[in-house]
Short mmCIF file of C-alpha atoms and ligand atoms in Angstrom, two decimals:
data_model
loop_
_atom_site.label_atom_id
_atom_site.label_comp_id
_atom_site.label_asym_id
_atom_site.label_seq_id
_atom_site.Cartn_x
_atom_site.Cartn_y
_atom_site.Cartn_z
CA UNK A 1 -61.80 -4.07 12.11
CA UNK A 2 -59.31 -3.89 15.02
CA UNK A 3 -56.79 -6.71 15.28
CA UNK A 4 -53.90 -7.30 17.68
CA UNK A 5 -51.68 -10.34 17.93
CA UNK A 6 -50.28 -11.12 21.37
CA UNK A 7 -47.21 -13.32 21.49
CA UNK A 8 -46.28 -15.16 24.68
CA UNK A 9 -46.47 -18.46 26.53
CA UNK A 10 -50.14 -19.34 26.17
CA UNK A 11 -52.08 -21.26 28.83
CA UNK A 12 -55.79 -22.11 28.67
CA UNK A 13 -57.92 -24.68 30.46
CA UNK A 14 -60.35 -27.16 28.91
CA UNK A 15 -61.57 -28.63 32.20
CA UNK A 16 -60.53 -28.85 35.85
CA UNK A 17 -57.06 -30.45 36.16
CA UNK A 18 -56.63 -33.17 38.75
CA UNK A 19 -52.92 -32.22 39.09
CA UNK A 20 -49.83 -31.17 37.12
CA UNK A 21 -49.79 -34.49 35.23
CA UNK A 22 -53.33 -34.04 33.94
CA UNK A 23 -52.11 -32.51 30.68
CA UNK A 24 -55.39 -33.18 28.89
CA UNK A 25 -57.04 -30.52 31.06
CA UNK A 26 -55.12 -27.61 29.57
CA UNK A 27 -53.12 -26.43 26.59
CA UNK A 28 -49.77 -24.78 27.12
CA UNK A 29 -47.83 -23.41 24.17
CA UNK A 30 -44.29 -22.11 24.84
CA UNK A 31 -44.19 -19.95 21.70
CA UNK A 32 -47.86 -19.15 21.48
CA UNK A 33 -50.12 -16.37 20.30
CA UNK A 34 -53.60 -14.97 20.77
CA UNK A 35 -55.21 -13.09 17.91
CA UNK A 36 -57.75 -10.54 19.15
CA UNK A 37 -60.25 -9.14 16.66
CA UNK A 38 -62.94 -6.60 17.54
CA UNK A 39 -62.95 -7.56 21.19
CA UNK A 40 -63.10 -11.30 20.57
CA UNK A 41 -60.50 -14.04 20.35
CA UNK A 42 -60.17 -14.94 16.69
CA UNK A 43 -57.43 -17.57 17.09
CA UNK A 44 -54.99 -18.93 19.66
CA UNK A 45 -52.27 -21.56 19.64
CA UNK A 46 -48.77 -21.88 18.14
CA UNK A 47 -47.34 -18.48 17.18
CA UNK A 48 -46.14 -19.69 13.78
CA UNK A 49 -49.62 -20.87 12.83
CA UNK A 50 -51.62 -17.98 14.28
CA UNK A 51 -49.20 -15.40 12.81
CA UNK A 52 -49.53 -16.94 9.37
CA UNK A 53 -53.25 -16.28 9.41
CA UNK A 54 -52.66 -12.73 10.67
CA UNK A 55 -50.16 -11.25 8.23
CA UNK A 56 -49.69 -7.51 8.72
CA UNK A 57 -51.41 -7.45 12.12
CA UNK A 58 -49.69 -5.50 14.92
CA UNK A 59 -47.79 -7.87 17.21
CA UNK A 60 -47.23 -7.22 20.92
CA UNK A 61 -44.50 -9.52 22.16
CA UNK A 62 -45.10 -10.45 25.79
CA UNK A 63 -42.51 -13.26 25.94
CA UNK A 64 -41.43 -14.73 28.34
CA UNK A 65 -44.65 -13.85 30.18
CA UNK A 66 -47.69 -16.13 30.30
CA UNK A 67 -50.91 -15.22 28.49
CA UNK A 68 -54.02 -16.50 30.21
CA UNK A 69 -57.72 -15.66 30.32
CA UNK A 70 -58.53 -12.66 32.54
CA UNK A 71 -59.37 -13.47 36.15
CA UNK A 72 -62.95 -13.64 37.41
CA UNK A 73 -63.89 -12.43 40.91
CA UNK A 74 -67.22 -13.97 41.92
CA UNK A 75 -67.90 -11.93 45.10
CA UNK A 76 -66.81 -8.35 45.71
CA UNK A 77 -68.40 -5.26 47.28
CA UNK A 78 -68.00 -2.16 45.12
CA UNK A 79 -68.83 0.37 47.91
CA UNK A 80 -66.22 -1.16 50.22
CA UNK A 81 -63.15 -0.04 48.27
CA UNK A 82 -62.21 2.43 50.99
CA UNK A 83 -62.72 0.17 54.01
CA UNK A 84 -60.24 -2.57 53.19
CA UNK A 85 -58.06 -3.01 56.30
CA UNK A 86 -60.52 -1.63 58.87
CA UNK A 87 -59.29 -2.82 62.20
CA UNK A 88 -60.34 -5.31 64.66
CA UNK A 89 -63.77 -6.87 64.72
CA UNK A 90 -65.73 -9.83 63.43
CA UNK A 91 -68.53 -9.68 60.90
CA UNK A 92 -71.50 -7.97 62.58
CA UNK A 93 -69.50 -5.26 64.39
CA UNK A 94 -67.43 -4.73 61.25
CA UNK A 95 -70.59 -4.22 59.20
CA UNK A 96 -72.04 -1.74 61.67
CA UNK A 97 -68.80 0.06 62.45
CA UNK A 98 -67.24 0.44 59.03
CA UNK A 99 -69.29 -1.00 56.20
CA UNK A 100 -72.70 0.63 56.53
CA UNK A 101 -71.24 4.14 57.09
CA UNK A 102 -69.04 3.76 54.00
CA UNK A 103 -71.90 2.41 51.89
CA UNK A 104 -74.15 5.31 53.02
CA UNK A 105 -71.90 7.67 51.04
CA UNK A 106 -72.92 5.94 47.80
CA UNK A 107 -76.28 7.70 47.99
CA UNK A 108 -74.27 10.57 46.49
CA UNK A 109 -74.23 9.72 42.78
CA UNK A 110 -71.11 11.78 42.15
CA UNK A 111 -69.18 9.86 44.81
CA UNK A 112 -70.46 6.56 43.39
CA UNK A 113 -69.32 7.54 39.89
CA UNK A 114 -65.86 8.56 41.09
CA UNK A 115 -65.45 5.33 43.04
CA UNK A 116 -66.72 3.21 40.14
CA UNK A 117 -63.77 4.45 38.10
CA UNK A 118 -61.34 3.62 40.88
CA UNK A 119 -62.95 0.22 41.39
CA UNK A 120 -62.76 -0.86 37.75
CA UNK A 121 -59.15 0.32 37.48
CA UNK A 122 -58.19 -1.61 40.60
CA UNK A 123 -59.80 -4.74 39.19
CA UNK A 124 -57.93 -4.62 35.90
CA UNK A 125 -54.67 -3.54 37.57
CA UNK A 126 -54.91 -6.82 39.45
CA UNK A 127 -55.76 -8.87 36.35
CA UNK A 128 -59.48 -9.19 37.02
CA UNK A 129 -61.62 -8.70 33.94
CA UNK A 130 -65.02 -9.88 35.21
CA UNK A 131 -66.52 -9.22 38.63
CA UNK A 132 -69.72 -10.17 40.39
CA UNK A 133 -70.32 -7.12 42.53
CA UNK A 134 -72.61 -5.96 45.31
CA UNK A 135 -73.42 -2.28 44.91
CA UNK A 136 -74.84 -0.21 47.77
CA UNK A 137 -78.56 -0.05 48.52
CA UNK A 138 -78.81 3.01 46.28
CA UNK A 139 -79.96 2.48 42.72
CA UNK A 140 -77.55 5.20 41.60
CA UNK A 141 -74.57 3.15 42.82
CA UNK A 142 -75.50 0.31 40.47
CA UNK A 143 -76.02 2.77 37.65
CA UNK A 144 -72.57 4.22 38.32
CA UNK A 145 -70.89 0.82 38.24
CA UNK A 146 -72.71 -0.50 35.17
CA UNK A 147 -72.08 2.72 33.32
CA UNK A 148 -68.35 2.74 34.15
CA UNK A 149 -67.95 -0.92 33.16
CA UNK A 150 -69.89 -0.31 29.97
CA UNK A 151 -67.60 2.63 29.05
CA UNK A 152 -64.68 0.19 29.38
CA UNK A 153 -66.48 -2.65 27.61
CA UNK A 154 -65.85 -4.70 30.75
CA UNK A 155 -67.99 -7.68 31.72
CA UNK A 156 -69.78 -6.83 34.96
CA UNK A 157 -72.41 -8.76 36.89
CA UNK A 158 -73.82 -6.56 39.62
CA UNK A 159 -76.86 -5.64 41.60
CA UNK A 160 -78.22 -3.04 43.94
CA UNK A 161 -78.17 -4.47 47.46
CA UNK A 162 -81.62 -5.08 48.93
CA UNK A 163 -81.75 -4.35 52.68
CA UNK A 164 -84.75 -3.08 54.64
CA UNK A 165 -83.87 -3.60 58.32
CA UNK A 166 -81.12 -3.82 60.94
CA UNK A 167 -78.96 -1.09 59.46
CA UNK A 168 -78.89 2.75 59.54
CA UNK A 169 -81.65 4.53 57.59
CA UNK A 170 -79.15 5.84 55.04
CA UNK A 171 -78.59 2.29 53.77
CA UNK A 172 -82.16 1.01 53.95
CA UNK A 173 -84.77 0.59 51.24
CA UNK A 174 -88.19 -1.06 51.53
CA UNK A 175 -89.47 -4.33 50.13
CA UNK A 176 -91.40 -2.41 47.46
CA UNK A 177 -88.69 0.11 46.55
CA UNK A 178 -86.06 -2.64 46.37
CA UNK A 179 -88.29 -4.57 43.98
CA UNK A 180 -89.01 -1.49 41.86
CA UNK A 181 -85.39 -0.31 41.73
CA UNK A 182 -84.05 -3.79 40.93
CA UNK A 183 -86.70 -4.20 38.23
CA UNK A 184 -85.75 -0.87 36.65
CA UNK A 185 -82.04 -1.75 36.76
CA UNK A 186 -82.71 -5.12 35.14
CA UNK A 187 -84.66 -3.40 32.35
CA UNK A 188 -81.89 -0.84 31.85
CA UNK A 189 -78.80 -3.05 32.12
CA UNK A 190 -79.36 -6.79 32.06
CA UNK A 191 -77.99 -8.15 28.78
CA UNK A 192 -76.93 -4.70 27.62
CA UNK A 193 -73.43 -5.08 26.15
CA UNK A 194 -71.38 -7.03 28.68
CA UNK A 195 -73.56 -6.22 31.70
CA UNK A 196 -75.79 -8.60 33.55
CA UNK A 197 -77.85 -8.27 36.66
CA UNK A 198 -77.56 -10.11 39.95
CA UNK A 199 -80.58 -9.94 42.26
CA UNK A 200 -78.87 -9.01 45.55
CA UNK A 201 -80.63 -9.47 48.89
CA UNK A 202 -77.63 -8.77 51.20
CA UNK A 203 -78.43 -11.50 53.75
CA UNK A 204 -81.33 -12.63 55.87
CA UNK A 205 -80.41 -10.35 58.78
CA UNK A 206 -80.95 -7.19 56.74
CA UNK A 207 -84.05 -8.36 54.85
CA UNK A 208 -87.59 -8.75 56.19
CA UNK A 209 -89.57 -11.74 54.93
CA UNK A 210 -91.48 -9.26 52.72
CA UNK A 211 -88.24 -8.22 51.06
CA UNK A 212 -87.03 -11.79 50.51
CA UNK A 213 -90.44 -12.49 48.97
CA UNK A 214 -89.86 -9.55 46.62
CA UNK A 215 -86.40 -10.92 45.76
CA UNK A 216 -87.96 -14.32 45.05
CA UNK A 217 -90.51 -12.66 42.76
CA UNK A 218 -87.67 -10.96 40.85
CA UNK A 219 -85.88 -14.30 40.55
CA UNK A 220 -89.03 -15.96 39.18
CA UNK A 221 -89.65 -13.11 36.74
CA UNK A 222 -86.02 -13.00 35.59
CA UNK A 223 -84.68 -16.57 35.70
CA UNK A 224 -81.62 -15.61 33.65
CA UNK A 225 -80.41 -13.15 36.30
CA UNK A 226 -77.93 -14.32 38.90
CA UNK A 227 -78.85 -14.17 42.59
CA UNK A 228 -76.20 -13.34 45.19
CA UNK A 229 -76.35 -13.32 48.95
CA UNK A 230 -74.37 -14.34 52.05
CA UNK A 231 -74.71 -17.61 53.96
CA UNK A 232 -73.23 -19.01 57.19
CA UNK A 233 -70.14 -16.87 57.43
CA UNK A 234 -69.93 -16.33 61.18
CA UNK A 235 -71.37 -17.99 64.31
CA UNK A 236 -72.98 -14.81 65.73
CA UNK A 237 -74.51 -14.11 62.32
CA UNK A 238 -75.98 -17.61 62.17
CA UNK A 239 -77.43 -17.33 65.70
CA UNK A 240 -79.00 -13.91 65.01
CA UNK A 241 -80.44 -15.19 61.73
CA UNK A 242 -82.07 -18.11 63.54
CA UNK A 243 -83.67 -15.64 65.99
CA UNK A 244 -85.07 -13.57 63.12
CA UNK A 245 -86.41 -16.61 61.22
CA UNK A 246 -87.34 -19.05 64.03
CA UNK A 247 -89.48 -21.20 61.76
CA UNK A 248 -86.63 -21.99 59.33
CA UNK A 249 -84.94 -25.40 59.51
CA UNK A 250 -81.55 -23.74 59.05
CA UNK A 251 -80.01 -20.64 57.41
CA UNK A 252 -80.27 -21.93 53.84
CA UNK A 253 -83.92 -22.87 54.37
CA UNK A 254 -84.77 -19.16 54.57
CA UNK A 255 -83.50 -18.52 51.04
CA UNK A 256 -84.99 -21.78 49.81
CA UNK A 257 -88.40 -20.85 51.20
CA UNK A 258 -88.43 -17.62 49.21
CA UNK A 259 -87.43 -19.22 45.90
CA UNK A 260 -83.89 -17.87 45.88
CA UNK A 261 -82.01 -21.10 45.24
CA UNK A 262 -81.02 -22.31 41.80
CA UNK A 263 -77.88 -22.91 39.76
CA UNK A 264 -77.75 -19.12 39.29
CA UNK A 265 -77.34 -18.55 43.03
CA UNK A 266 -74.00 -17.51 44.54
CA UNK A 267 -73.77 -18.10 48.28
CA UNK A 268 -70.95 -15.99 49.70
CA UNK A 269 -68.83 -17.73 52.36
CA UNK A 270 -70.90 -20.87 53.14
CA UNK A 271 -68.46 -21.86 55.88
CA UNK A 272 -70.45 -23.33 58.76
CA UNK A 273 -72.91 -25.45 56.82
CA UNK A 274 -75.10 -28.21 58.22
CA UNK A 275 -75.38 -31.55 56.41
CA UNK A 276 -78.92 -30.76 55.28
CA UNK A 277 -77.77 -27.46 53.80
CA UNK A 278 -74.95 -29.15 51.89
CA UNK A 279 -77.39 -31.69 50.49
CA UNK A 280 -79.80 -28.95 49.41
CA UNK A 281 -77.03 -26.94 47.74
CA UNK A 282 -75.89 -30.06 45.85
CA UNK A 283 -79.45 -30.75 44.75
CA UNK A 284 -80.26 -27.30 43.38
CA UNK A 285 -76.79 -26.68 41.88
CA UNK A 286 -76.18 -23.41 43.75
CA UNK A 287 -72.61 -22.25 44.27
CA UNK A 288 -70.84 -21.51 47.55
CA UNK A 289 -68.17 -18.84 47.14
CA UNK A 290 -64.86 -19.21 48.97
CA UNK A 291 -63.48 -15.84 50.14
CA UNK A 292 -60.11 -16.71 51.72
CA UNK A 293 -58.63 -13.32 52.61
CA UNK A 294 -61.92 -12.18 54.10
CA UNK A 295 -62.45 -15.38 56.06
CA UNK A 296 -59.04 -14.96 57.67
CA UNK A 297 -59.30 -11.20 58.18
CA UNK A 298 -62.71 -11.34 59.87
CA UNK A 299 -61.83 -14.56 61.68
CA UNK A 300 -64.85 -16.24 60.10
CA UNK A 301 -63.60 -19.81 59.71
CA UNK A 302 -62.21 -22.41 57.33
CA UNK A 303 -64.05 -23.15 54.08
CA UNK A 304 -64.40 -26.91 53.53
CA UNK A 305 -63.50 -27.05 49.84
CA UNK A 306 -62.86 -30.81 49.72
CA UNK A 307 -66.05 -31.62 51.62
CA UNK A 308 -68.19 -29.63 49.19
CA UNK A 309 -66.39 -31.01 46.13
CA UNK A 310 -66.97 -34.54 47.39
CA UNK A 311 -70.71 -33.78 47.23
CA UNK A 312 -70.42 -32.62 43.61
CA UNK A 313 -70.78 -28.93 44.47
CA UNK A 314 -68.95 -26.38 42.29
CA UNK A 315 -67.75 -23.44 44.38
CA UNK A 316 -66.51 -20.08 43.21
CA UNK A 317 -63.52 -18.25 44.65
CA UNK A 318 -63.43 -14.50 45.29
CA UNK A 319 -61.82 -11.55 47.04
CA UNK A 320 -64.82 -10.24 49.04
CA UNK A 321 -63.31 -6.75 49.17
CA UNK A 322 -63.60 -5.01 51.69
CA UNK A 323 -63.81 -7.89 54.22
CA UNK A 324 -61.18 -9.31 51.91
CA UNK A 325 -57.80 -7.65 52.05
CA UNK A 326 -56.57 -7.78 48.46
CA UNK A 327 -58.01 -7.14 45.02
CA UNK A 328 -55.60 -9.75 43.72
CA UNK A 329 -56.97 -13.14 42.76
CA UNK A 330 -53.36 -14.35 43.09
CA UNK A 331 -53.29 -13.28 46.74
CA UNK A 332 -56.74 -14.84 47.10
CA UNK A 333 -55.25 -18.13 45.90
CA UNK A 334 -52.31 -17.69 48.27
CA UNK A 335 -54.54 -17.38 51.33
CA UNK A 336 -56.86 -20.05 49.94
CA UNK A 337 -53.93 -22.43 49.73
CA UNK A 338 -53.14 -21.83 53.40
CA UNK A 339 -56.74 -22.26 54.57
CA UNK A 340 -56.87 -25.61 52.79
CA UNK A 341 -53.46 -26.59 54.17
CA UNK A 342 -54.83 -26.14 57.69
CA UNK A 343 -57.42 -28.79 56.84
CA UNK A 344 -55.08 -31.23 55.09
CA UNK A 345 -56.59 -30.25 51.76
CA UNK A 346 -54.55 -29.05 48.82
CA UNK A 347 -54.87 -26.42 46.14
CA UNK A 348 -52.57 -27.40 43.31
CA UNK A 349 -51.36 -24.51 41.14
CA UNK A 350 -53.00 -25.84 37.99
CA UNK A 351 -56.35 -26.24 39.72
CA UNK A 352 -55.86 -22.82 41.31
CA UNK A 353 -55.41 -21.05 37.95
CA UNK A 354 -58.22 -23.08 36.46
CA UNK A 355 -60.43 -21.92 39.35
CA UNK A 356 -59.90 -18.17 38.90
CA UNK A 357 -60.48 -18.43 35.15
CA UNK A 358 -62.59 -21.21 33.62
CA UNK A 359 -63.73 -22.59 37.00
CA UNK A 360 -65.36 -19.33 38.05
CA UNK A 361 -66.72 -18.91 34.50
CA UNK A 362 -68.42 -22.31 34.79
CA UNK A 363 -69.84 -21.38 38.17
CA UNK A 364 -71.39 -18.36 36.44
CA UNK A 365 -72.59 -20.43 33.47
CA UNK A 366 -70.45 -18.26 31.18
CA UNK A 367 -67.58 -20.53 30.09
CA UNK A 368 -68.73 -20.12 26.49
CA UNK A 369 -67.87 -16.40 26.75
CA UNK A 370 -65.14 -15.87 29.36
CA UNK A 371 -62.51 -17.80 31.29
CA UNK A 372 -60.58 -19.36 28.38
CA UNK A 373 -58.59 -18.31 25.32
CA UNK A 374 -60.75 -20.32 22.96
CA UNK A 375 -61.61 -18.71 19.62
CA UNK A 376 -65.07 -17.18 19.68
CA UNK A 377 -64.85 -16.11 23.31
CA UNK A 378 -64.33 -12.57 24.58
CA UNK A 379 -60.79 -11.17 24.43
CA UNK A 380 -60.14 -10.70 28.14
CA UNK A 381 -56.50 -11.65 28.61
CA UNK A 382 -54.02 -11.30 31.45
CA UNK A 383 -50.23 -11.22 31.02
CA UNK A 384 -48.42 -12.81 33.97
CA UNK A 385 -44.81 -12.07 34.90
CA UNK A 386 -43.46 -14.67 37.35
CA UNK A 387 -40.26 -12.59 37.83
CA UNK A 388 -42.05 -9.39 38.80
CA UNK A 389 -40.22 -8.82 42.09
CA UNK A 390 -36.62 -9.57 43.11
CA UNK A 391 -37.82 -12.37 45.40
CA UNK A 392 -39.95 -13.89 42.64
CA UNK A 393 -37.06 -13.66 40.17
CA UNK A 394 -34.82 -15.50 42.64
CA UNK A 395 -37.46 -18.17 43.18
CA UNK A 396 -37.86 -18.55 39.43
CA UNK A 397 -34.14 -19.27 39.16
CA UNK A 398 -34.96 -22.70 40.54
CA UNK A 399 -38.33 -23.29 38.86
CA UNK A 400 -38.19 -26.00 36.23
CA UNK A 401 -41.80 -26.66 35.33
CA UNK A 402 -44.95 -24.74 34.46
CA UNK A 403 -46.53 -25.97 37.70
CA UNK A 404 -43.66 -24.50 39.73
CA UNK A 405 -43.88 -21.19 37.91
CA UNK A 406 -47.62 -21.04 38.48
CA UNK A 407 -47.19 -21.92 42.13
CA UNK A 408 -44.71 -19.05 42.59
CA UNK A 409 -47.31 -16.74 41.04
CA UNK A 410 -50.06 -18.23 43.22
CA UNK A 411 -48.13 -17.69 46.47
CA UNK A 412 -45.93 -14.65 45.77
CA UNK A 413 -47.85 -12.81 43.05
CA UNK A 414 -50.01 -9.69 43.24
CA UNK A 415 -50.66 -6.71 40.95
CA UNK A 416 -46.92 -6.40 40.28
CA UNK A 417 -47.09 -9.75 38.50
CA UNK A 418 -49.77 -8.47 36.13
CA UNK A 419 -47.74 -7.10 33.25
CA UNK A 420 -50.87 -6.17 31.28
CA UNK A 421 -54.60 -6.79 31.27
CA UNK A 422 -56.68 -6.71 28.09
CA UNK A 423 -60.42 -6.14 28.34
CA UNK A 424 -62.29 -6.91 25.13
CA UNK A 425 -58.98 -6.61 23.32
CA UNK A 426 -57.94 -3.26 24.84
CA UNK A 427 -54.94 -2.82 27.20
CA UNK A 428 -55.93 -1.44 30.59
CA UNK A 429 -52.79 -0.98 32.62
CA UNK A 430 -50.99 2.32 32.77
CA UNK A 431 -53.91 4.80 32.79
CA UNK A 432 -56.09 6.33 35.49
CA UNK A 433 -53.38 6.51 38.13
CA UNK A 434 -54.36 9.91 39.55
CA UNK A 435 -54.16 10.01 43.36
CA UNK A 436 -57.39 10.33 45.35
CA UNK A 437 -58.11 13.95 46.16
N1 LIG B 501 -72.61 -10.35 55.17
C1 LIG B 501 -73.52 -9.40 54.87
N2 LIG B 501 -72.94 -8.33 54.30
C2 LIG B 501 -71.64 -8.61 54.24
C3 LIG B 501 -70.51 -7.89 53.73
O1 LIG B 501 -70.60 -6.77 53.25
N3 LIG B 501 -69.29 -8.53 53.84
C4 LIG B 501 -69.15 -9.76 54.38
N4 LIG B 501 -67.95 -10.31 54.45
N5 LIG B 501 -70.20 -10.44 54.85
C5 LIG B 501 -71.42 -9.88 54.78
ZN1 LIG B 502 -69.63 -10.26 50.86
#
């Protein structure tokens, strides 16, 4: 039995807070503790109480830092780690100019394995303990990522991208091979340890109707797998999609028609939605995913968080590396705050931290396993230092409340504010820092 007791200021969410005064939505313990046992949370709460039940257990004192559930990134592209900050264009040119050439390299299994290590380290360096990832079209890229995550006992939801047209040959499969490869990956990885599979048709532009039919068949055969794709990110994308699927009522109707919509479906971006699409998303319980840094970087548009919430839709929030510009969910919240400000919407710090932990876990249907510090859940914990930089320390000199401290982290924080990240009870920061050769 392996046990570690973390001491610190413990914050965990029970439900979405309406604001800083909604104290029933979270527990915050100034002198708190989290007892981790064999990769799970055995107890959390007041230090004095938890320590009493853990006599003799090694204590790591993280005070005055905050202990919180590890962050969850609900949309990220594993083979795009090296194209973050590629200059100048909007979505379709960016895909053709930078993304597809970079993803083509993941046909080399050795390259995919090397990058999988870098990718997982970057996630945990930034406090992210669970990711929902697009791999490249190559089956070996998904094998590399699942295998790396499994070696680290890290929760990973991922899928081989399905794409059979409108891209270079090196990143194309066929309807049949995409079905066969996805099926084999599901058999090998779905439900194995902390891995689960996301059926991953990239978007309608790069899939023929035959391939979307194959994706729909996979979804019907494996209803407990997630489904991830992109929807209504960019005006040129939407127009091209309508040309390719002239019979569809709108963009979402394409995915609907092939049986790809359910409460397991994650719809990356979902910016320029029509009223009918919003109604259909609300009805089937699918989840738009807000990708703030990407939406700004690619000039895609402003996500209407309040509009979707008003319809009862639960959205995820994510980095979308490499359209996104930071692996940090804190920086994601920072840019998300600004996008909502432009629309007279607000992203309160308590809701923000709820969103990147329990909120995203609920979107994934996994709040019983990740996203909180409740006993019986998995011991993924992040340690947050709100004084990590000189500017943050100065700002903290005037912070009087938890909400102010969290807001400083939300706006000014990045990987420097992540003092430590525990994945299934094991510390992750500090290793694997070798420079790229
Ligand atoms: N739409 C289809 N593929 C992609 C991708 O890789 N990134 C983004 N941002 N949008 C997409
Ligand atoms: Zn994406």
